[in-house]
Coordinates of C-alpha atoms in Angstrom, one line a residue:
X1 CA 0.0 0.0 0.0
X2 CA 0.9 3.7 -0.2
X3 CA 0.2 6.4 2.3
X4 CA 0.6 10.2 2.3
X5 CA 2.1 11.8 5.4
X6 CA 2.7 15.6 5.3
X7 CA 2.8 15.5 1.5
X8 CA 5.4 12.6 1.5
X9 CA 4.7 9.3 -0.2
X10 CA 5.4 6.3 2.0
X11 CA 5.2 2.6 1.2
X12 CA 3.7 -0.1 3.3
X13 CA 4.2 -3.8 3.0
X14 CA 1.4 -5.8 4.6
X15 CA 1.3 -9.4 5.5
X16 CA -1.9 -11.1 6.7
X17 CA -2.1 -14.2 8.9
X18 CA -4.8 -16.4 10.2
X19 CA -3.1 -19.1 12.2
X20 CA -3.2 -20.2 15.9
X21 CA -0.8 -17.4 16.7
X22 CA 1.8 -15.2 15.0
X23 CA 5.4 -15.6 16.2
X24 CA 8.6 -13.7 15.9
X25 CA 9.8 -15.4 12.7
X26 CA 7.0 -13.8 10.7
X27 CA 7.8 -10.4 12.0
X28 CA 11.5 -10.9 11.1
X29 CA 10.9 -12.1 7.6
X30 CA 8.6 -9.1 6.9
X31 CA 11.2 -6.7 8.2
X32 CA 13.7 -8.2 5.7
X33 CA 11.1 -7.8 2.9
X34 CA 10.4 -4.2 3.8
X35 CA 14.2 -3.4 3.9
X36 CA 14.6 -4.8 0.4
X37 CA 11.3 -3.4 -1.0
X38 CA 11.9 -1.3 -4.2
X39 CA 10.2 2.0 -3.2
X40 CA 11.4 5.5 -3.7
X41 CA 10.7 6.8 -0.1
X42 CA 10.3 5.6 3.4
X43 CA 8.7 2.2 3.9
X44 CA 7.3 0.3 6.9
X45 CA 5.5 -3.0 7.5
X46 CA 2.3 -4.2 9.0
X47 CA 1.4 -7.7 10.1
X48 CA -2.4 -8.1 10.4
X49 CA -4.0 -11.1 12.1
X50 CA -7.4 -12.2 13.4
X51 CA -5.6 -13.9 16.4
X52 CA -2.8 -12.9 18.6
X53 CA 1.0 -12.2 18.6
X54 CA 3.4 -14.1 20.9
X55 CA 5.4 -12.1 23.3
X56 CA 8.7 -12.5 21.4
X57 CA 6.9 -11.1 18.3
X58 CA 5.7 -8.0 20.1
X59 CA 9.1 -7.5 21.8
X60 CA 10.8 -7.7 18.4
X61 CA 8.6 -5.1 16.9
X62 CA 9.0 -2.8 19.9
X63 CA 12.7 -3.1 19.8
X64 CA 12.7 -1.9 16.1
X65 CA 10.9 1.2 17.1
X66 CA 13.0 1.8 20.2
X67 CA 16.1 1.6 18.1
X68 CA 14.6 4.0 15.4
X69 CA 15.0 1.3 12.8
X70 CA 14.2 2.8 9.3
X71 CA 11.8 -0.1 8.6
X72 CA 9.5 -0.4 11.6
X73 CA 6.8 -3.0 11.7
X74 CA 3.4 -2.4 13.2
X75 CA 1.4 -5.3 14.6
X76 CA -2.5 -5.4 14.3
X77 CA -4.2 -8.2 16.1
X78 CA -7.9 -9.2 16.2
X79 CA -8.8 -6.8 18.8
X80 CA -7.2 -3.9 16.8
X81 CA -9.2 -5.0 13.7
X82 CA -12.4 -5.0 15.6
X83 CA -11.8 -1.5 17.0
X84 CA -11.0 -0.2 13.5
X85 CA -14.2 -1.8 12.2
X86 CA -16.3 -0.3 15.0
X87 CA -14.8 3.2 14.3
X88 CA -15.8 3.2 10.6
X89 CA -19.0 1.3 11.1
X90 CA -17.9 -1.9 9.4
X91 CA -19.4 -5.3 10.1
X92 CA -16.8 -8.1 10.0
X93 CA -18.5 -11.0 8.3
X94 CA -15.7 -13.1 7.1
X95 CA -13.2 -14.9 9.3
X96 CA -13.0 -15.3 13.1
X97 CA -11.6 -12.7 15.3
X98 CA -10.9 -14.6 18.4
X99 CA -10.8 -13.6 22.1
X100 CA -7.4 -12.1 22.8
X101 CA -5.7 -12.1 26.1
X102 CA -2.4 -12.6 27.8
X103 CA -3.5 -12.2 31.4
X104 CA -3.7 -15.1 33.7
X105 CA -4.4 -15.7 37.4
X106 CA -1.2 -16.7 39.1
X107 CA -0.9 -20.5 39.1
X108 CA 0.8 -20.6 42.5
X109 CA 1.5 -18.5 45.5
X110 CA 4.7 -16.5 44.7
X111 CA 5.4 -16.1 48.4
X112 CA 5.9 -19.9 48.8
X113 CA 6.2 -22.5 46.0
X114 CA 4.2 -24.7 43.8
X115 CA 4.7 -27.6 46.3
X116 CA 3.1 -25.8 49.1
X117 CA -0.5 -27.1 48.7
X118 CA 0.7 -30.7 48.7
X119 CA 3.1 -30.1 51.7
X120 CA 0.3 -28.5 53.6
X121 CA -2.1 -31.3 52.9
X122 CA 0.5 -33.9 53.9
X123 CA 1.0 -32.2 57.3
X124 CA -2.6 -33.4 58.2
X125 CA -1.6 -37.0 57.9
X126 CA -0.5 -38.7 61.1
X127 CA 2.8 -40.6 61.2
X128 CA 4.0 -38.7 58.0
X129 CA 6.7 -36.1 58.1
X130 CA 5.9 -33.8 55.2
X131 CA 9.7 -33.2 54.7
X132 CA 9.9 -36.9 53.7
X133 CA 7.5 -36.4 50.8
X134 CA 9.3 -36.2 47.4
X135 CA 8.8 -33.2 45.2
X136 CA 5.4 -33.7 43.5
X137 CA 4.9 -33.9 39.7
X138 CA 3.1 -30.6 38.7
X139 CA 1.1 -29.9 35.6
X140 CA -0.7 -26.6 34.9
X141 CA -3.4 -26.1 32.2
X142 CA -4.3 -22.5 31.5
X143 CA -8.1 -22.6 30.9
X144 CA -9.7 -19.7 28.9
X145 CA -12.4 -17.8 30.8
X146 CA -14.2 -14.6 30.2
X147 CA -15.8 -12.3 32.7
X148 CA -18.9 -10.6 31.3
X149 CA -20.1 -7.5 33.1
X150 CA -23.6 -6.5 32.2
X151 CA -26.6 -4.5 33.4
X152 CA -30.2 -5.4 33.1
X153 CA -32.8 -2.5 33.3
X154 CA -36.3 -3.4 32.5
X155 CA -39.7 -2.1 33.6
X156 CA -43.0 -4.0 33.0
X157 CA -46.3 -2.2 33.0
X158 CA -50.0 -3.0 32.4
X159 CA -53.1 -0.9 32.5
X160 CA -52.8 -0.7 36.2
X161 CA -49.3 0.6 36.1
X162 CA -45.8 -0.8 36.8
X163 CA -46.0 -4.4 38.1
X164 CA -42.4 -5.4 38.1
X165 CA -38.9 -3.8 37.8
X166 CA -35.4 -5.3 37.2
X167 CA -32.3 -3.2 37.8
X168 CA -29.4 -5.4 38.3
X169 CA -25.7 -5.5 37.6
X170 CA -24.2 -9.0 37.1
X171 CA -20.7 -10.3 36.5
X172 CA -20.6 -13.7 34.8
X173 CA -17.6 -15.9 34.9
X174 CA -17.8 -18.1 31.7
X175 CA -15.9 -21.2 30.6
X176 CA -14.5 -20.1 27.3
X177 CA -12.9 -23.2 25.7
X178 CA -14.2 -24.8 22.5
X179 CA -17.8 -25.9 22.7
X180 CA -20.9 -24.3 24.1
X181 CA -20.1 -21.5 26.7
X182 CA -21.0 -22.5 30.3
X183 CA -20.9 -20.7 33.6
X184 CA -18.2 -21.7 36.0
X185 CA -19.2 -23.3 39.3
X186 CA -20.0 -20.6 41.8
X187 CA -16.9 -21.2 43.9
X188 CA -14.6 -21.2 40.8
X189 CA -16.4 -18.1 39.3
X190 CA -15.8 -16.2 42.6
X191 CA -12.2 -17.2 42.5
X192 CA -12.0 -15.7 39.0
X193 CA -13.9 -12.5 39.6
X194 CA -12.4 -11.8 43.0
X195 CA -8.8 -12.0 41.8
X196 CA -9.2 -10.4 38.4
X197 CA -7.2 -7.4 39.6
X198 CA -4.1 -9.5 40.5
X199 CA -3.4 -11.1 37.1
X200 CA 0.0 -11.5 35.4
X201 CA 1.2 -12.1 31.9
X202 CA 0.9 -15.7 30.7
X203 CA 4.5 -16.5 30.0
X204 CA 4.7 -20.2 29.1
X205 CA 8.5 -20.2 29.0
X206 CA 8.8 -18.9 32.6
X207 CA 6.2 -21.2 33.9
X208 CA 7.9 -24.1 32.1
X209 CA 10.8 -23.6 34.5
X210 CA 8.5 -24.2 37.5
X211 CA 6.0 -26.8 36.3
X212 CA 6.8 -30.1 34.7
X213 CA 4.2 -29.6 32.0
X214 CA 2.5 -26.4 30.8
X215 CA -0.5 -26.4 28.5
X216 CA -2.6 -23.5 27.2
X217 CA -6.2 -24.0 25.7
X218 CA -7.5 -21.7 23.1
X219 CA -10.6 -19.5 23.4
X220 CA -13.4 -21.2 21.6
X221 CA -15.7 -18.4 20.5
X222 CA -15.5 -14.7 19.5
X223 CA -16.2 -11.8 21.9
X224 CA -19.5 -11.3 20.1
X225 CA -20.6 -14.8 20.7
X226 CA -19.9 -14.5 24.4
X227 CA -21.7 -11.3 24.5
X228 CA -24.7 -12.8 22.8
X229 CA -24.7 -15.8 25.2
X230 CA -24.5 -13.6 28.3
X231 CA -27.5 -11.5 27.0
X232 CA -29.6 -14.6 26.6
X233 CA -28.6 -16.0 29.9
X234 CA -29.4 -12.8 31.8
X235 CA -32.8 -12.5 30.1
X236 CA -33.6 -16.0 31.2
X237 CA -32.2 -15.4 34.7
X238 CA -34.2 -12.3 35.3
X239 CA -37.5 -13.6 33.8
X240 CA -40.1 -14.1 36.5
X241 CA -43.9 -14.6 36.7
X242 CA -45.7 -12.0 38.8
X243 CA -49.3 -11.7 40.0
X244 CA -51.2 -8.5 40.0
X245 CA -54.8 -7.3 40.4
X246 CA -56.5 -5.7 37.4
X247 CA -59.0 -2.8 37.4
X248 CA -61.8 -5.4 37.5
X249 CA -60.4 -6.9 40.8
X250 CA -59.4 -10.0 39.0
X251 CA -56.0 -11.5 39.8
X252 CA -53.7 -12.0 36.8
X253 CA -50.3 -13.6 36.1
X254 CA -47.8 -12.2 33.7
X255 CA -44.4 -13.6 32.7
X256 CA -41.9 -10.7 32.7
X257 CA -39.0 -11.4 30.4
X258 CA -36.5 -8.6 29.6
X259 CA -35.9 -7.7 26.0
X260 CA -32.5 -7.9 24.4
X261 CA -32.4 -4.2 24.5
X262 CA -32.9 -4.2 28.3
X263 CA -29.5 -5.9 28.7
X264 CA -26.3 -3.8 28.3
X265 CA -23.0 -5.6 28.2
X266 CA -20.3 -3.3 29.5
X267 CA -17.3 -5.5 29.1
X268 CA -16.0 -8.9 28.1
X269 CA -12.7 -9.5 29.8
X270 CA -10.5 -12.4 28.9
X271 CA -8.4 -14.1 31.5
X272 CA -6.8 -17.5 31.9
X273 CA -7.7 -19.7 34.8
X274 CA -4.8 -22.0 36.0
X275 CA -5.9 -25.6 36.6
X276 CA -3.1 -27.3 38.5
X277 CA -2.7 -31.1 39.0
X278 CA 0.0 -32.3 41.4
X279 CA 0.8 -35.9 42.2
X280 CA 3.0 -37.2 45.0
X281 CA 4.5 -40.7 45.0
X282 CA 4.5 -42.5 48.4
X283 CA 5.5 -46.2 48.3
X284 CA 3.1 -48.1 46.2
X285 CA 0.6 -45.2 45.9
X286 CA 0.1 -42.0 44.0
X287 CA -1.8 -39.2 45.5
X288 CA -3.4 -36.5 43.3
X289 CA -4.2 -33.0 44.3
X290 CA -6.1 -30.9 41.7
X291 CA -7.3 -27.3 42.0
X292 CA -7.9 -24.0 40.3
X293 CA -5.4 -21.5 41.4
X294 CA -5.2 -17.7 41.9
X295 CA -2.0 -17.1 43.9
X296 CA -2.6 -18.1 47.5
X297 CA -6.3 -18.8 46.8
X298 CA -7.4 -22.2 45.5
X299 CA -10.6 -24.2 44.8
X300 CA -9.9 -27.9 45.2
X301 CA -11.6 -30.2 42.7
X302 CA -9.8 -33.4 43.7
X303 CA -8.1 -34.3 46.9
X304 CA -6.6 -37.8 46.9
X305 CA -4.5 -37.0 50.0
X306 CA -7.4 -36.7 52.5
X307 CA -8.8 -40.1 51.5
X308 CA -8.4 -43.7 52.6
X309 CA -7.0 -45.9 49.9
X310 CA -9.1 -48.9 51.1
X311 CA -12.6 -47.3 51.2
X312 CA -14.6 -44.3 50.2
X313 CA -13.9 -42.3 53.4
X314 CA -12.6 -38.8 52.4
X315 CA -12.6 -35.3 53.6
X316 CA -10.2 -33.0 55.5
X317 CA -12.1 -33.4 58.7
X318 CA -11.4 -37.1 59.0
X319 CA -8.3 -38.5 60.7
X320 CA -5.8 -40.3 58.4
X321 CA -2.6 -42.2 59.2
X322 CA 0.3 -43.0 57.0
X323 CA 1.6 -46.5 56.6
X324 CA 5.4 -46.4 56.1
X325 CA 5.3 -50.1 55.1
X326 CA 3.5 -49.7 51.8
X327 CA 3.0 -45.9 51.5
X328 CA -0.8 -45.9 52.0
X329 CA -2.9 -43.3 53.6
X330 CA -5.7 -44.9 55.8
X331 CA -8.8 -44.0 57.8
X332 CA -9.1 -45.2 61.4
X333 CA -10.9 -48.4 60.3
X334 CA -7.9 -49.5 58.2
X335 CA -4.9 -48.9 60.3
X336 CA -3.5 -51.0 63.2
X337 CA -0.5 -50.9 65.5
X338 CA 2.3 -53.2 64.4
X339 CA 2.9 -55.5 67.3
X340 CA 6.7 -55.8 67.1
X341 CA 7.7 -52.2 66.6
X342 CA 4.5 -50.5 67.8
X343 CA 4.1 -48.2 64.8
X344 CA 1.1 -47.9 62.4
X345 CA 0.6 -50.5 59.7
X346 CA -2.4 -50.7 57.3
X347 CA -4.8 -53.7 57.1
X348 CA -4.0 -53.9 53.4
X349 CA -0.4 -54.8 53.6
X350 CA -0.1 -56.3 57.1
X351 CA 0.7 -60.0 57.9
X352 CA -1.5 -61.3 60.6
X353 CA -1.5 -64.2 63.1
X354 CA -3.5 -64.9 66.2
X355 CA -1.9 -65.1 69.6
X356 CA -4.1 -65.9 72.6
X357 CA -7.1 -65.7 70.3
X358 CA -6.1 -62.1 69.4
X359 CA -5.1 -61.0 65.9
X360 CA -1.8 -59.3 65.7
X361 CA -0.5 -57.2 62.8
X362 CA 3.0 -57.2 61.4
X363 CA 4.9 -55.5 58.6
X364 CA 6.0 -58.7 57.0
X365 CA 6.7 -62.4 57.8
X366 CA 10.2 -61.5 59.2
X367 CA 8.5 -59.2 61.8
X368 CA 6.0 -61.9 62.5
X369 CA 8.7 -64.6 63.0
X370 CA 10.7 -62.3 65.2
X371 CA 7.7 -61.7 67.5
X372 CA 6.9 -65.4 67.5
X373 CA 10.3 -66.1 69.0
X374 CA 9.7 -63.4 71.7
X375 CA 6.3 -64.9 72.4
X376 CA 7.5 -68.4 72.8
X377 CA 10.0 -67.1 75.4
X378 CA 7.4 -65.2 77.4
X379 CA 6.1 -66.4 80.8
X380 CA 2.5 -67.5 80.6
X381 CA 1.1 -64.4 82.3
X382 CA 2.7 -62.2 79.6
X383 CA 1.4 -64.4 76.9
X384 CA -2.0 -64.1 78.6
X385 CA -1.8 -60.3 78.4
X386 CA -1.5 -60.4 74.6
X387 CA -5.3 -60.6 74.6
X388 CA -6.3 -57.8 77.0
X389 CA -10.1 -58.2 76.7
X390 CA -9.7 -62.0 77.3
X391 CA -7.4 -61.4 80.4
X392 CA -9.8 -58.8 81.8
X393 CA -12.7 -61.1 81.3
X394 CA -10.9 -64.0 83.1
X395 CA -9.8 -61.8 86.0
X396 CA -13.4 -60.4 86.3
X397 CA -14.7 -64.0 86.2
X398 CA -12.4 -65.1 89.0
X399 CA -13.4 -62.2 91.1
X400 CA -17.1 -63.0 90.6
X401 CA -16.5 -66.6 91.4
X402 CA -14.5 -65.7 94.6
X403 CA -17.1 -63.3 95.8
X404 CA -19.8 -65.8 95.1
X405 CA -18.0 -68.5 97.0
X406 CA -17.6 -66.1 99.9
X407 CA -21.3 -65.4 100.0
X408 CA -22.1 -69.1 99.8
X409 CA -19.8 -69.7 102.8
X410 CA -21.5 -67.1 104.7
X411 CA -18.5 -64.8 105.0
X412 CA -20.7 -61.9 103.9

């Protein structure tokens, strides 16, 4: 293209892209093309795309301008194209201008570390030193979300006057991946809206140095589509049936549904929501902890640490004990005291044997054999005490027998 600036002709070389994203190599190649373009006068380049530019691409273009390069490159993303179209009253019919955003909630608390949630959960487990837990595997998936801020203002009248009013301001947190838009669960939506002010740039390279795996999902719809979805949802949400009395003293019912024009969307903000999955390996078991993160705030969706490996007992309010023999975490019903060493062992891995009609639990056959030798060397009264309920019952029976005999003999 050509443009006139202060009476001077300038040349413009434009490259258009419609890919997942536009990286630095595209900008570099265009810069070379502009530098070698045969034009009698100043020249510059423009890369236009319906999607987004990567951070290295933006930094490269910014550096050209900072260095007063004679062949600068301007970057126009989908958001810019939409703004230009709005300014000149142009409807964009062809192509998809996607949601653009580089902001994300922080995937971990920068004041601690990504291991902190797992470490904190492990501290609740009895007989387990959190310092002995190996570094957990950590994966983060940045989930696209949008926050739609809208206002519904509707008045409903009949011949008797105003029967219903709606004047509400709503913020909707919407799951924005491919597929039909859907509201986030209440707790997750509050996590997003309450922490929108504390976002940071989504830098996959930097996060890759902290997490084992980093994945970023794409936004599935355009801003317009999310706006339309929000309008319809708010119309449905604010629809209600009201009763009123007419001039003839007859009671009527009327369904009051706001019109599309009654709903004003003020903003559609894009933000990524980090979904973190961590797994800790202990012995024969793997313990997952999955949650949505916003710095120090979290909404847990799966907690495999506060759960018994043998049954469905779960929840942070229960008491769980770690079995160092196999690495299992167990509820009170599935943990016993190992007879030889007096430490916890789970019912799943323990070797058992009955002594004085009482079942004893051991880590393995070696522990059982070692105790068997001790048991064989015990005097009878010590063996007898291996079954405390039995011993107590016998003693109580003897006492009853003696007392009964004394009564029979007339001593009492």
